[in-house]
Structures are given as C-alpha cells and as structure tokens.
Coordinates of C-alpha atoms in Angstrom, one line a residue:
M21 CA -129.0 -93.8 -98.5
D22 CA -130.8 -92.3 -101.6
V23 CA -133.7 -94.2 -103.6
A24 CA -135.6 -93.7 -106.9
Y25 CA -137.7 -96.1 -108.5
Y26 CA -137.9 -96.9 -111.9
E27 CA -140.6 -99.1 -113.9
S28 CA -139.5 -101.0 -116.3
P29 CA -140.6 -104.1 -118.5
V30 CA -139.7 -106.4 -115.7
G31 CA -141.0 -104.5 -112.8
C32 CA -140.3 -101.6 -110.1
L33 CA -136.7 -101.3 -109.7
T34 CA -135.3 -99.8 -106.6
L35 CA -132.0 -97.7 -106.9
G36 CA -130.1 -97.0 -104.6
A37 CA -127.3 -94.7 -104.3
K38 CA -125.0 -93.2 -101.5
E39 CA -123.3 -90.2 -102.4
D40 CA -122.6 -89.5 -105.9
A41 CA -122.6 -93.1 -106.8
L42 CA -125.1 -96.0 -107.5
V43 CA -124.6 -98.6 -105.2
G44 CA -128.0 -100.9 -105.6
L45 CA -131.0 -101.5 -107.9
W46 CA -133.1 -104.4 -107.3
M47 CA -135.8 -106.3 -108.8
E48 CA -139.0 -105.8 -106.7
G49 CA -139.3 -109.3 -104.6
Q50 CA -135.9 -110.6 -105.7
K51 CA -133.3 -112.5 -104.0
Y52 CA -131.2 -110.6 -101.5
Y53 CA -133.5 -107.4 -102.2
M54 CA -131.3 -104.8 -100.3
D55 CA -128.9 -107.2 -99.0
G56 CA -126.2 -105.0 -96.6
W57 CA -128.3 -102.4 -96.6
K58 CA -131.6 -103.0 -94.5
G59 CA -132.4 -101.0 -91.5
E60 CA -130.5 -98.1 -93.7
N61 CA -132.5 -94.7 -93.4
L62 CA -134.0 -94.3 -96.9
C63 CA -134.9 -90.8 -98.7
Q64 CA -136.6 -90.8 -102.0
S65 CA -134.0 -88.0 -103.7
D66 CA -133.5 -87.5 -107.6
S67 CA -129.7 -87.3 -107.5
M68 CA -127.8 -86.9 -110.2
I69 CA -126.8 -90.5 -110.2
L70 CA -130.5 -91.4 -109.7
R71 CA -131.5 -89.4 -112.3
Q72 CA -128.2 -90.5 -114.7
T73 CA -129.2 -93.9 -113.8
K74 CA -132.9 -94.1 -114.9
E75 CA -131.4 -92.1 -118.2
W76 CA -129.2 -95.5 -118.8
L77 CA -132.4 -98.0 -118.3
D78 CA -134.7 -95.9 -120.8
A79 CA -131.7 -96.3 -123.3
Y80 CA -131.5 -100.2 -122.3
F81 CA -135.0 -100.9 -122.8
S82 CA -135.3 -99.1 -126.2
G83 CA -133.1 -101.2 -127.3
K84 CA -130.1 -99.3 -127.1
K85 CA -126.3 -100.5 -125.7
P86 CA -125.4 -97.9 -122.4
N87 CA -121.9 -99.5 -121.4
P88 CA -122.1 -99.7 -117.4
S89 CA -118.5 -97.3 -117.2
R90 CA -120.8 -94.6 -118.0
L91 CA -121.9 -95.0 -114.7
K92 CA -120.5 -94.3 -110.9
L93 CA -120.9 -97.5 -109.6
A94 CA -120.0 -98.8 -106.0
P95 CA -121.6 -102.2 -105.2
R96 CA -120.3 -103.6 -101.8
G97 CA -118.8 -106.6 -101.6
S98 CA -115.9 -108.8 -101.0
S99 CA -112.5 -108.6 -103.4
F100 CA -113.6 -111.9 -104.5
R101 CA -117.4 -110.9 -105.5
Q102 CA -115.9 -107.6 -106.7
S103 CA -113.3 -109.2 -109.2
V104 CA -116.2 -111.2 -110.5
W105 CA -118.9 -107.6 -110.9
K106 CA -115.6 -106.1 -112.2
I107 CA -115.6 -109.4 -115.4
L108 CA -119.5 -108.7 -115.3
C109 CA -118.9 -105.5 -116.9
E110 CA -117.0 -106.5 -119.6
I111 CA -119.9 -108.9 -121.0
P112 CA -120.7 -107.5 -123.9
Y113 CA -124.5 -107.0 -124.7
G114 CA -126.3 -110.1 -126.4
T115 CA -123.5 -112.0 -125.4
V116 CA -123.2 -114.5 -122.7
M117 CA -120.3 -116.3 -120.2
T118 CA -120.4 -119.4 -118.6
Y119 CA -119.3 -119.3 -114.8
G120 CA -116.7 -122.0 -115.8
E121 CA -115.2 -119.3 -118.0
I122 CA -115.5 -116.5 -115.1
A123 CA -113.7 -118.8 -112.7
R124 CA -110.7 -119.5 -114.8
Q125 CA -110.7 -116.4 -115.9
L126 CA -110.1 -115.3 -112.4
T127 CA -108.0 -118.0 -111.6
L128 CA -105.8 -117.2 -114.7
E129 CA -105.4 -113.5 -113.9
A130 CA -104.7 -114.5 -110.0
D131 CA -102.0 -116.9 -112.0
D132 CA -100.2 -113.9 -113.5
G133 CA -100.2 -111.6 -110.3
L134 CA -102.9 -109.8 -111.4
S135 CA -105.3 -110.6 -108.9
E136 CA -103.2 -110.5 -105.6
K137 CA -105.3 -108.1 -103.9
S138 CA -107.9 -110.1 -104.1
G139 CA -106.8 -113.0 -102.6
I140 CA -107.6 -115.5 -105.2
K141 CA -105.8 -118.6 -105.8
K142 CA -108.5 -121.0 -108.5
A143 CA -111.8 -120.1 -108.3
S144 CA -114.6 -122.1 -109.1
A145 CA -117.6 -121.6 -110.6
R146 CA -119.7 -122.5 -107.8
S147 CA -117.8 -119.9 -105.7
V148 CA -118.5 -117.0 -109.0
G149 CA -122.1 -117.8 -108.9
G150 CA -122.3 -117.1 -105.2
A151 CA -121.3 -113.8 -106.7
V152 CA -123.3 -113.3 -109.4
G153 CA -125.5 -114.2 -107.6
H154 CA -125.7 -111.5 -104.9
N155 CA -124.5 -109.1 -107.1
P156 CA -126.0 -105.9 -106.5
I157 CA -126.2 -103.7 -109.0
S158 CA -128.8 -106.1 -111.2
I159 CA -129.2 -105.4 -115.0
I160 CA -126.5 -102.5 -115.1
I161 CA -123.4 -105.1 -113.8
P162 CA -125.1 -108.1 -117.0
C163 CA -125.1 -111.0 -114.6
H164 CA -128.3 -112.3 -116.4
R165 CA -125.6 -112.4 -119.1
V166 CA -124.0 -116.2 -117.2
V167 CA -125.2 -119.0 -118.1
G168 CA -124.1 -122.4 -116.7
A169 CA -122.4 -125.0 -118.5
G170 CA -123.1 -125.6 -122.4
G171 CA -125.1 -122.7 -122.3
K172 CA -127.8 -124.2 -119.9
L173 CA -130.1 -121.4 -118.7
T174 CA -129.6 -120.8 -115.0
G175 CA -130.8 -119.5 -111.6
Y176 CA -131.6 -115.6 -111.1
A177 CA -131.8 -113.4 -108.1
G178 CA -134.5 -111.6 -109.9
G179 CA -135.9 -114.9 -110.8
M180 CA -135.9 -116.9 -114.9
D181 CA -138.6 -115.6 -116.5
R182 CA -136.6 -112.0 -116.2
K183 CA -133.2 -113.4 -117.0
E184 CA -135.2 -115.4 -119.7
W185 CA -136.5 -111.8 -121.0
L186 CA -133.7 -109.6 -120.2
L187 CA -131.7 -112.1 -122.6
K188 CA -133.9 -112.1 -124.9
M189 CA -134.3 -108.4 -125.6
E190 CA -130.4 -108.3 -126.5
G191 CA -131.5 -110.3 -129.2
I192 CA -129.8 -113.7 -127.2
E193 CA -131.9 -117.0 -128.7
S194 CA -129.1 -119.9 -127.8
Y195 CA -127.3 -119.6 -124.4
R196 CA -123.6 -121.6 -125.9
P197 CA -120.9 -118.8 -124.5
T198 CA -120.5 -116.3 -126.5
F199 CA -118.1 -114.5 -124.8
G200 CA -115.5 -116.1 -122.5
C201 CA -111.8 -116.6 -121.9
R202 CA -109.5 -116.3 -124.7
R203 CA -106.7 -117.2 -123.7

C-alpha cells in the first residue's frame, strides 16, 4: 500500500492508497488504526490520489467545503458497512445526523428494494454505530457528523476531543440532528 503523512490540526494523519484510490485515512492513535491493512507492505509515496487527498485536506482545514466525491474512495468493508459509509458521504458539511436516522434510512431503502445486494432487512442504531466506528477514511467520509439520539455527542474512533474539534470547525455548536431521513 502506498502511504503518505499529513500534519493536520487534529494530529498526524496516515493516508493509504491502493492503485489509484484512497483506502484509508487514519489519525495517529485512533481505534482500529490501519484495521485490515496490518502486515501490508507500506511504501511512502507521492501518488496522484495521495496528492489529491492532501489538497482536499488543505481545503477542508482552511474552512472550505470539499465534497468527498472529488476523490476516488475505496474503503474495505462488508456491504452493510459500505451502505452506511455511502450515507455518511451524503451528510452535508456543518450538519449532523443520528445513528438511528441512518438505521431508519437503511431500513427504508431495504423496504424499497434499493439495498437488496446488502442483505439489509432492518438496521439498528447499534449496527450502524459499529459500521461508523470502523470507517477507514476518517474526516473525508465524515463519521464525526454522526451523533447519538437527541443530539448526544457519542464515541469517535479518533477520540472525543477530535470529534468535538471537527464539529466546531464546521460551525456546529449544537449537536441536534440537522440532517436526516425526510421520508
């Protein structure tokens, strides 16, 4: 795996790429650091995707609102986790969504036949929390924008201080859900 390092306001970030896609963005000391990639040969690189990721991070940390779709992302995970991470990418900058809202959205999509490949019949907030916690591309796939019921600030693999910092940087002072399932 090609890797690069990025000094950010929330500490050193490790960027990982395979071929031409970003597969990981981990914070130093985070839970599940390089999960699924331990033992992989690492080669420090300045590949195109890693340069693009650094540019994306420069824009993000300077207060701009870069879209995750600007980067080719290829996180490893089950089809359920992939479905959750896809929803995370849809949470707009400066807004939050609850684990329960994500679970309801996944269940509604399953009811509509949109998630047949994932095998989802009914998602729970707890199962969504597991998928959110194992997000391998922190910040870009914005798992920090997910809060508990009623807007309670809950766990974050990178640490609660980092989650709170990222939310405040995006202008979120209240953790009341501001985005979610509108059906």
